[in-house]
Short mmCIF file of C-alpha atoms and ligand atoms in Angstrom, two decimals:
data_model
loop_
_atom_site.label_atom_id
_atom_site.label_comp_id
_atom_site.label_asym_id
_atom_site.label_seq_id
_atom_site.Cartn_x
_atom_site.Cartn_y
_atom_site.Cartn_z
CA UNK A 1081 -5.15 31.25 1.41
CA UNK A 1082 -8.17 31.94 -0.81
CA UNK A 1083 -8.59 28.17 -1.25
CA UNK A 1084 -8.39 27.65 2.52
CA UNK A 1085 -10.99 30.38 2.98
CA UNK A 1086 -13.42 28.78 0.51
CA UNK A 1087 -12.86 25.38 2.03
CA UNK A 1088 -13.86 26.72 5.44
CA UNK A 1089 -16.64 29.15 4.56
CA UNK A 1090 -17.85 27.94 1.17
CA UNK A 1091 -17.85 29.77 -2.16
CA UNK A 1092 -17.63 33.57 -2.12
CA UNK A 1093 -17.54 35.87 -5.14
CA UNK A 1094 -14.72 38.11 -3.98
CA UNK A 1095 -12.28 37.17 -1.24
CA UNK A 1096 -9.74 39.87 -0.39
CA UNK A 1097 -6.60 39.47 1.74
CA UNK A 1098 -5.17 42.07 4.11
CA UNK A 1099 -1.79 42.08 5.85
CA UNK A 1100 -0.53 43.87 8.96
CA UNK A 1101 3.04 43.39 10.22
CA UNK A 1102 4.51 42.69 13.63
CA UNK A 1103 7.36 44.87 14.79
CA UNK A 1104 10.58 44.96 16.72
CA UNK A 1105 11.31 48.02 18.82
CA UNK A 1106 14.99 48.99 18.53
CA UNK A 1107 14.99 51.35 21.51
CA UNK A 1108 12.48 53.35 23.61
CA UNK A 1109 10.76 50.76 25.82
CA UNK A 1110 7.77 51.62 28.04
CA UNK A 1111 8.00 55.20 26.79
CA UNK A 1112 4.95 55.18 24.50
CA UNK A 1113 2.29 55.35 27.21
CA UNK A 1114 4.39 58.10 28.82
CA UNK A 1115 3.99 60.08 25.56
CA UNK A 1116 7.70 59.92 24.74
CA UNK A 1117 9.76 58.49 21.87
CA UNK A 1118 10.07 55.00 20.38
CA UNK A 1119 12.00 53.59 17.41
CA UNK A 1120 10.39 50.44 15.99
CA UNK A 1121 10.67 48.75 12.60
CA UNK A 1122 7.85 46.81 10.93
CA UNK A 1123 8.74 43.20 10.10
CA UNK A 1124 8.13 40.76 7.27
CA UNK A 1125 6.45 38.64 9.95
CA UNK A 1126 2.77 39.57 9.62
CA UNK A 1127 -0.84 38.60 10.18
CA UNK A 1128 -2.87 37.89 7.04
CA UNK A 1129 -6.67 37.88 6.98
CA UNK A 1130 -8.78 36.64 4.07
CA UNK A 1131 -12.23 38.24 4.18
CA UNK A 1132 -15.55 38.29 2.36
CA UNK A 1133 -19.15 39.24 3.26
CA UNK A 1134 -20.96 36.29 4.88
CA UNK A 1135 -24.37 37.29 3.56
CA UNK A 1136 -26.18 36.00 6.69
CA UNK A 1137 -25.48 38.72 9.26
CA UNK A 1138 -22.87 36.63 11.09
CA UNK A 1139 -19.30 37.66 11.84
CA UNK A 1140 -17.24 34.46 11.77
CA UNK A 1141 -13.62 34.59 12.91
CA UNK A 1142 -11.34 31.59 12.44
CA UNK A 1143 -7.61 31.44 13.28
CA UNK A 1144 -5.57 28.78 11.47
CA UNK A 1145 -2.89 29.28 14.12
CA UNK A 1146 -5.31 28.33 16.89
CA UNK A 1147 -7.27 25.90 14.69
CA UNK A 1148 -10.34 27.44 16.26
CA UNK A 1149 -12.98 30.09 15.71
CA UNK A 1150 -16.20 31.71 16.95
CA UNK A 1151 -19.21 33.44 15.46
CA UNK A 1152 -21.14 36.55 16.48
CA UNK A 1153 -24.24 38.42 15.31
CA UNK A 1154 -22.92 41.46 13.47
CA UNK A 1155 -25.96 43.43 14.64
CA UNK A 1156 -24.97 42.96 18.31
CA UNK A 1157 -21.28 43.92 18.02
CA UNK A 1158 -21.85 47.29 19.71
CA UNK A 1159 -23.01 45.66 22.97
CA UNK A 1160 -20.61 42.70 23.26
CA UNK A 1161 -18.25 42.50 26.23
CA UNK A 1162 -14.78 41.04 26.65
CA UNK A 1163 -14.67 37.27 27.05
CA UNK A 1164 -10.98 36.60 27.68
CA UNK A 1165 -10.82 34.65 24.41
CA UNK A 1166 -8.40 35.61 21.60
CA UNK A 1167 -11.37 36.74 19.48
CA UNK A 1168 -11.56 39.76 21.83
CA UNK A 1169 -8.95 41.42 19.59
CA UNK A 1170 -10.92 41.33 16.30
CA UNK A 1171 -14.28 41.77 18.09
CA UNK A 1172 -12.89 44.79 19.96
CA UNK A 1173 -11.83 46.27 16.64
CA UNK A 1174 -15.27 45.61 15.15
CA UNK A 1175 -16.87 47.34 18.15
CA UNK A 1176 -14.62 50.40 17.79
CA UNK A 1177 -15.49 50.60 14.08
CA UNK A 1178 -19.19 50.57 14.98
CA UNK A 1179 -18.62 53.24 17.63
CA UNK A 1180 -16.81 55.37 15.03
CA UNK A 1181 -19.96 55.19 12.88
CA UNK A 1182 -18.52 52.66 10.41
CA UNK A 1183 -21.00 49.87 9.68
CA UNK A 1184 -19.78 46.29 10.12
CA UNK A 1185 -21.97 43.75 8.35
CA UNK A 1186 -21.81 39.96 8.37
CA UNK A 1187 -18.26 38.93 7.41
CA UNK A 1188 -16.18 35.77 7.31
CA UNK A 1189 -12.54 36.13 8.41
CA UNK A 1190 -9.74 33.59 8.07
CA UNK A 1191 -6.59 34.47 10.04
CA UNK A 1192 -3.06 33.22 9.34
CA UNK A 1193 -0.04 34.73 11.10
CA UNK A 1194 3.73 34.38 11.05
CA UNK A 1195 4.15 36.68 14.08
CA UNK A 1196 4.92 34.51 17.12
CA UNK A 1197 2.27 35.11 19.80
CA UNK A 1198 3.22 36.71 23.10
CA UNK A 1199 6.87 37.20 22.11
CA UNK A 1200 7.07 40.97 22.20
CA UNK A 1201 6.88 41.26 18.40
CA UNK A 1202 3.30 42.50 18.69
CA UNK A 1203 1.12 39.78 17.27
CA UNK A 1204 -1.75 41.58 19.02
CA UNK A 1205 -1.44 44.82 17.03
CA UNK A 1206 -0.87 42.83 13.83
CA UNK A 1207 -4.15 41.03 14.53
CA UNK A 1208 -6.00 44.26 15.36
CA UNK A 1209 -4.82 46.21 12.32
CA UNK A 1210 -5.37 43.34 9.87
CA UNK A 1211 -8.85 42.83 11.41
CA UNK A 1212 -9.73 46.48 10.92
CA UNK A 1213 -8.66 46.43 7.27
CA UNK A 1214 -10.50 43.15 6.67
CA UNK A 1215 -13.71 44.46 8.27
CA UNK A 1216 -13.43 47.68 6.26
CA UNK A 1217 -13.11 45.46 3.18
CA UNK A 1218 -11.42 48.15 1.11
CA UNK A 1219 -13.37 51.13 2.43
CA UNK A 1220 -10.89 53.98 3.03
CA UNK A 1221 -9.70 55.07 6.48
CA UNK A 1222 -7.15 57.66 7.49
CA UNK A 1223 -3.94 55.93 8.65
CA UNK A 1224 -3.66 57.63 12.03
CA UNK A 1225 -7.36 56.99 12.67
CA UNK A 1226 -6.76 53.30 11.92
CA UNK A 1227 -3.90 53.09 14.42
CA UNK A 1228 -5.83 54.94 17.13
CA UNK A 1229 -8.96 52.87 16.60
CA UNK A 1230 -6.97 49.64 17.04
CA UNK A 1231 -5.28 51.02 20.17
CA UNK A 1232 -8.73 51.82 21.60
CA UNK A 1233 -9.81 48.24 20.88
CA UNK A 1234 -6.91 46.88 22.94
CA UNK A 1235 -7.42 49.39 25.75
CA UNK A 1236 -11.22 49.37 25.97
CA UNK A 1237 -12.22 45.87 24.93
CA UNK A 1238 -9.19 43.66 25.63
CA UNK A 1239 -8.39 45.68 28.77
CA UNK A 1240 -4.68 46.27 28.16
CA UNK A 1241 -3.68 49.93 28.87
CA UNK A 1242 -1.20 49.97 25.97
CA UNK A 1243 0.47 52.93 24.28
CA UNK A 1244 0.20 53.68 20.57
CA UNK A 1245 3.51 52.22 19.34
CA UNK A 1246 2.45 48.76 18.19
CA UNK A 1247 -0.58 49.79 16.18
CA UNK A 1248 1.18 52.87 14.82
CA UNK A 1249 4.20 51.01 13.42
CA UNK A 1250 2.00 48.23 12.02
CA UNK A 1251 0.20 50.95 10.01
CA UNK A 1252 3.09 53.33 9.21
CA UNK A 1253 6.03 50.89 8.87
CA UNK A 1254 8.30 51.37 5.87
CA UNK A 1255 10.74 49.03 4.12
CA UNK A 1256 14.40 49.92 4.72
CA UNK A 1257 13.56 52.35 7.55
CA UNK A 1258 13.05 52.51 11.26
CA UNK A 1259 10.31 54.89 12.37
CA UNK A 1260 10.88 57.35 15.19
CA UNK A 1261 7.45 58.06 16.67
CA UNK A 1262 6.65 61.00 18.88
CA UNK A 1263 3.90 59.43 20.98
CA UNK A 1264 2.50 62.82 22.00
CA UNK A 1265 2.25 64.64 18.66
CA UNK A 1266 1.70 61.28 16.90
CA UNK A 1267 4.02 62.43 14.15
CA UNK A 1268 7.00 60.40 12.99
CA UNK A 1269 10.16 60.56 10.95
CA UNK A 1270 11.85 57.81 9.00
CA UNK A 1271 15.32 56.83 10.21
CA UNK A 1272 17.78 55.23 7.82
CA UNK A 1273 20.00 52.71 9.56
CA UNK A 1274 23.71 52.13 8.75
CA UNK A 1275 24.03 49.50 6.01
CA UNK A 1276 26.93 47.61 7.56
CA UNK A 1277 24.79 46.35 10.46
CA UNK A 1278 21.55 44.45 10.98
CA UNK A 1279 19.18 43.73 13.85
CA UNK A 1280 18.41 40.18 14.96
CA UNK A 1281 15.57 39.26 17.32
CA UNK A 1282 16.03 36.19 19.52
CA UNK A 1283 12.94 34.64 21.10
CA UNK A 1284 13.52 33.37 24.64
CA UNK A 1285 10.42 31.17 24.15
CA UNK A 1286 9.24 32.04 27.68
CA UNK A 1287 6.43 34.34 28.81
CA UNK A 1288 6.10 34.76 32.57
CA UNK A 1289 2.59 35.04 34.00
CA UNK A 1290 3.57 38.28 35.74
CA UNK A 1291 3.68 40.29 32.51
CA UNK A 1292 0.04 41.44 32.43
CA UNK A 1293 -0.29 42.65 36.01
CA UNK A 1294 3.22 44.16 36.02
CA UNK A 1295 2.30 46.25 32.97
CA UNK A 1296 -0.70 47.68 34.80
CA UNK A 1297 1.54 48.34 37.84
CA UNK A 1298 4.10 50.24 35.74
CA UNK A 1299 1.39 52.40 34.15
CA UNK A 1300 0.15 53.28 37.67
CA UNK A 1301 3.67 53.93 39.01
CA UNK A 1302 4.41 56.34 36.15
CA UNK A 1303 1.14 58.19 36.84
CA UNK A 1304 2.12 58.46 40.54
CA UNK A 1305 5.48 59.99 39.57
CA UNK A 1306 3.75 62.56 37.34
CA UNK A 1307 1.37 63.55 40.16
CA UNK A 1308 4.30 64.27 42.49
CA UNK A 1309 6.43 66.02 39.83
CA UNK A 1310 3.48 68.25 38.92
CA UNK A 1311 3.29 69.69 42.45
CA UNK A 1312 6.78 71.20 42.01
CA UNK A 1313 6.77 71.60 38.21
CA UNK A 1314 3.26 72.32 36.93
CA UNK A 1315 4.32 72.07 33.26
CA UNK A 1316 4.99 68.32 33.63
CA UNK A 1317 1.96 66.65 32.06
CA UNK A 1318 3.64 63.29 31.48
CA UNK A 1319 7.10 61.80 32.11
CA UNK A 1320 7.98 62.94 28.61
CA UNK A 1321 8.15 66.50 29.98
CA UNK A 1322 10.35 65.77 33.01
CA UNK A 1323 14.14 65.92 33.36
CA UNK A 1324 16.43 63.89 35.62
CA UNK A 1325 17.19 67.12 37.55
CA UNK A 1326 13.48 67.66 38.24
CA UNK A 1327 13.17 64.05 39.34
CA UNK A 1328 16.12 64.46 41.71
CA UNK A 1329 14.53 67.64 43.11
CA UNK A 1330 11.39 65.77 44.23
CA UNK A 1331 13.07 62.46 45.14
CA UNK A 1332 12.53 62.97 48.90
CA UNK A 1333 8.76 63.02 48.30
CA UNK A 1334 8.75 60.00 45.98
CA UNK A 1335 8.41 56.36 46.83
CA UNK A 1336 11.88 54.97 45.89
CA UNK A 1337 10.32 52.38 43.55
CA UNK A 1338 8.28 55.05 41.77
CA UNK A 1339 11.44 57.18 41.43
CA UNK A 1340 13.30 54.29 39.77
CA UNK A 1341 10.45 53.74 37.30
CA UNK A 1342 10.42 57.43 36.39
CA UNK A 1343 14.21 57.45 36.00
CA UNK A 1344 13.98 54.67 33.44
CA UNK A 1345 11.37 56.47 31.35
CA UNK A 1346 13.14 59.85 31.44
CA UNK A 1347 16.57 58.42 30.56
CA UNK A 1348 15.07 56.09 27.93
CA UNK A 1349 13.57 59.01 26.01
CA UNK A 1350 17.03 60.59 25.90
CA UNK A 1351 18.51 57.30 24.66
CA UNK A 1352 16.10 57.19 21.70
CA UNK A 1353 17.24 60.63 20.60
CA UNK A 1354 20.90 59.68 21.15
CA UNK A 1355 20.42 56.47 19.16
CA UNK A 1356 18.90 58.32 16.19
CA UNK A 1357 21.83 60.78 16.17
CA UNK A 1358 24.38 57.96 16.45
CA UNK A 1359 22.66 56.15 13.58
CA UNK A 1360 22.81 59.26 11.37
CA UNK A 1361 26.53 59.57 12.15
CA UNK A 1362 27.16 55.89 11.38
CA UNK A 1363 28.33 55.43 14.98
CA UNK A 1364 27.36 51.78 15.41
CA UNK A 1365 29.38 51.43 18.61
CA UNK A 1366 27.43 54.34 20.11
CA UNK A 1367 24.12 52.79 19.02
CA UNK A 1368 25.15 49.52 20.67
CA UNK A 1369 26.15 51.22 23.91
CA UNK A 1370 22.77 52.92 24.17
CA UNK A 1371 20.99 49.58 23.62
CA UNK A 1372 22.93 48.02 26.49
CA UNK A 1373 22.19 51.04 28.72
CA UNK A 1374 18.52 50.65 27.80
CA UNK A 1375 18.60 47.01 28.83
CA UNK A 1376 20.30 47.73 32.16
CA UNK A 1377 17.73 50.43 32.90
CA UNK A 1378 14.87 48.02 32.12
CA UNK A 1379 16.57 45.33 34.20
CA UNK A 1380 17.38 47.39 37.31
CA UNK A 1381 15.17 50.52 37.32
CA UNK A 1382 12.01 49.43 35.51
CA UNK A 1383 12.42 45.78 36.59
CA UNK A 1384 10.65 44.20 33.64
CA UNK A 1385 13.43 41.86 32.48
CA UNK A 1386 13.90 38.24 33.59
CA UNK A 1387 16.72 35.69 33.86
CA UNK A 1388 16.19 34.39 30.32
CA UNK A 1389 16.35 37.85 28.71
CA UNK A 1390 19.38 38.85 30.79
CA UNK A 1391 21.13 35.67 29.74
CA UNK A 1392 20.38 36.30 26.05
CA UNK A 1393 21.74 39.85 26.31
CA UNK A 1394 24.85 38.90 28.25
CA UNK A 1395 25.58 35.97 25.93
CA UNK A 1396 25.07 38.14 22.82
CA UNK A 1397 27.58 40.71 24.07
CA UNK A 1398 30.28 37.97 24.13
CA UNK A 1399 29.75 37.07 20.46
CA UNK A 1400 31.93 38.46 17.67
CA UNK A 1401 30.50 41.35 15.64
CA UNK A 1402 27.85 42.32 18.23
CA UNK A 1403 27.59 46.04 19.08
CA UNK A 1404 24.67 45.94 21.50
CA UNK A 1405 21.69 43.96 22.73
CA UNK A 1406 18.55 44.55 24.80
CA UNK A 1407 15.18 43.09 25.67
CA UNK A 1408 12.40 44.37 23.39
CA UNK A 1409 8.66 44.59 23.99
CA UNK A 1410 6.91 44.65 27.35
CA UNK A 1411 9.33 42.24 29.08
CA UNK A 1412 9.11 39.19 31.41
CA UNK A 1413 10.01 37.01 28.43
CA UNK A 1414 9.64 37.38 24.70
CA UNK A 1415 12.49 38.62 22.55
CA UNK A 1416 15.79 40.43 22.69
CA UNK A 1417 17.06 42.54 19.78
CA UNK A 1418 20.76 42.58 18.95
CA UNK A 1419 22.73 44.99 16.77
CA UNK A 1420 25.31 43.00 14.85
CA UNK A 1421 27.61 43.44 11.84
CA UNK A 1422 25.66 42.23 8.80
CA UNK A 1423 28.46 39.85 7.81
CA UNK A 1424 28.54 38.35 11.32
CA UNK A 1425 24.76 37.79 11.63
CA UNK A 1426 24.64 34.11 10.52
CA UNK A 1427 27.45 33.14 12.91
CA UNK A 1428 25.76 35.15 15.66
CA UNK A 1429 22.52 33.22 15.13
CA UNK A 1430 24.31 29.87 15.41
CA UNK A 1431 26.24 30.94 18.50
CA UNK A 1432 23.29 32.39 20.42
CA UNK A 1433 21.12 29.34 19.76
CA UNK A 1434 23.91 27.11 21.03
CA UNK A 1435 24.57 29.17 24.16
CA UNK A 1436 20.91 29.62 25.17
CA UNK A 1437 20.10 25.96 24.53
CA UNK A 1438 23.09 24.90 26.64
CA UNK A 1439 22.24 27.23 29.54
CA UNK A 1440 18.42 26.97 29.55
CA UNK A 1441 17.62 23.72 27.77
CA UNK A 1442 15.32 25.62 25.40
CA UNK A 1443 15.98 26.18 21.68
CA UNK A 1444 15.37 29.87 20.91
CA UNK A 1445 14.01 31.11 17.58
CA UNK A 1446 15.93 33.73 15.66
CA UNK A 1447 14.45 36.34 13.28
CA UNK A 1448 16.43 38.69 11.04
CA UNK A 1449 14.71 42.07 11.29
CA UNK A 1450 14.84 43.70 7.85
CA UNK A 1451 12.37 46.62 7.95
CA UNK A 1452 9.21 45.94 5.94
CA UNK A 1453 6.21 47.99 4.82
CA UNK A 1454 3.17 48.69 6.98
CA UNK A 1455 -0.35 47.28 6.64
CA UNK A 1456 -2.41 47.10 3.48
CA UNK A 1457 -4.31 44.90 1.06
CA UNK A 1458 -2.28 42.06 -0.47
CA UNK A 1459 -2.46 42.26 -4.26
CA UNK A 1460 0.26 39.70 -5.00
CA UNK A 1461 -1.37 36.63 -3.48
CA UNK A 1462 1.75 34.52 -4.14
CA UNK A 1463 3.52 36.51 -1.38
CA UNK A 1464 1.22 35.07 1.32
CA UNK A 1465 3.03 32.39 3.34
CA UNK A 1466 1.51 28.92 3.23
CA UNK A 1467 -0.13 27.41 6.31
CA UNK A 1468 2.26 25.65 8.73
P1 LIG B 484 2.40 40.14 21.60
O1 LIG B 484 1.58 41.28 21.08
O2 LIG B 484 3.74 40.57 22.10
O3 LIG B 484 2.54 39.02 20.63
P2 LIG B 484 0.18 39.96 23.42
O4 LIG B 484 0.00 39.23 24.70
O5 LIG B 484 0.00 41.43 23.42
O6 LIG B 484 1.64 39.56 22.87
O7 LIG B 484 -0.82 39.38 22.33
C1 LIG B 484 -0.89 37.99 22.07
C2 LIG B 484 -2.34 37.55 21.99
O8 LIG B 484 -2.94 38.02 20.76
C3 LIG B 484 -2.51 36.05 21.95
O9 LIG B 484 -2.53 35.52 23.24
C4 LIG B 484 -3.87 35.90 21.25
O10 LIG B 484 -4.91 36.16 22.16
C5 LIG B 484 -3.84 37.04 20.25
N1 LIG B 484 -3.36 36.61 18.93
C6 LIG B 484 -2.31 37.11 18.26
N2 LIG B 484 -2.16 36.50 17.05
C7 LIG B 484 -3.14 35.58 16.95
C8 LIG B 484 -3.53 34.62 15.95
N3 LIG B 484 -2.84 34.49 14.80
N4 LIG B 484 -4.62 33.85 16.21
C9 LIG B 484 -5.30 33.98 17.36
N5 LIG B 484 -4.99 34.85 18.33
C10 LIG B 484 -3.92 35.65 18.15
MG1 LIG B 485 0.80 42.93 22.20
#
């Protein structure tokens, strides 16, 4: 990757490489922006950025995956506005660094990623976090500050009202562990998963155009539910604080659609806690059941699934060794995650590819989700994947 960098930008005395992983969320979907609980794992799939000072006051950003780049005056980063181009992600991060009082000088960035884009494995957070580290160029930053700064970039500059999960897990991920994040306190605990099972992500290879606007709608619907709940229960500051009984008590005042959305979020928080307990007890059947309940809730109450994801889940549940399956990520396409006996995972992969291809005429991609470490500088350059 260093050679590719020098080929593109010319000689540089010290090129450093930074990595930030994608993630798969095991359970706890659309709960992060409601300040509840999520349980993601960081993946081996990651975004790598090679970086060095440009020496001419320009910030140049080139993505090998897009075979395309742009350049900006580093001095004007503070006043740039969103353009709708993919460089909004790294430029947004640069702007948030400047706003936090951290100088960003002329820099050349070469991006290479193995996280599939727009598939619910969070290529966006992987790009943000790796951009932040590359622009810092080894200067220290507190981990939580890094995650929050990248979230602000996506919210303020890109214009996506996302929660903290994706950036948080990309920073705090840990090999061999899932990470249960409390999205209000912003604390976490590591969760060891039973060794006999593994998680497999299956990419539906579709992304419906609806996904962006629907996300905004759901954020608004959750806020509407909180406003109504608060009138009867003033301690409810977010859906994280509400119970199903409280929701039932105000249901006559709620728009039925808003009530369904709130029901998903409230029950999903409980499922995260149930899943962590089941995992600690080695109850893989219980973990699987909660994943299926999560999917049904996303399908019917939150209404962010789609035919392709439902098919992947229903097909997975027919395959030997599978304990549970659900859509993961924002929805309307992207990936499912399936809990399967470790020994049955290869046969599962073959079977699900066959079934989805037969039904949809699309070959899905399959990723084994062994938990990996969070973001940092890459010291062993031989671990960087080669360009496609
Ligand atoms: P997800 O985070 O689930 O992958 P998003 O829609 O949130 O999906 O983010 C995907 C967007 O992030 C892409 O459309 C692109 O703008 C940007 N992106 C991610 N990775 C790269 C990359 N390697 N090169 C260029 N742009 C990227
Ligand atoms: Mg994203």
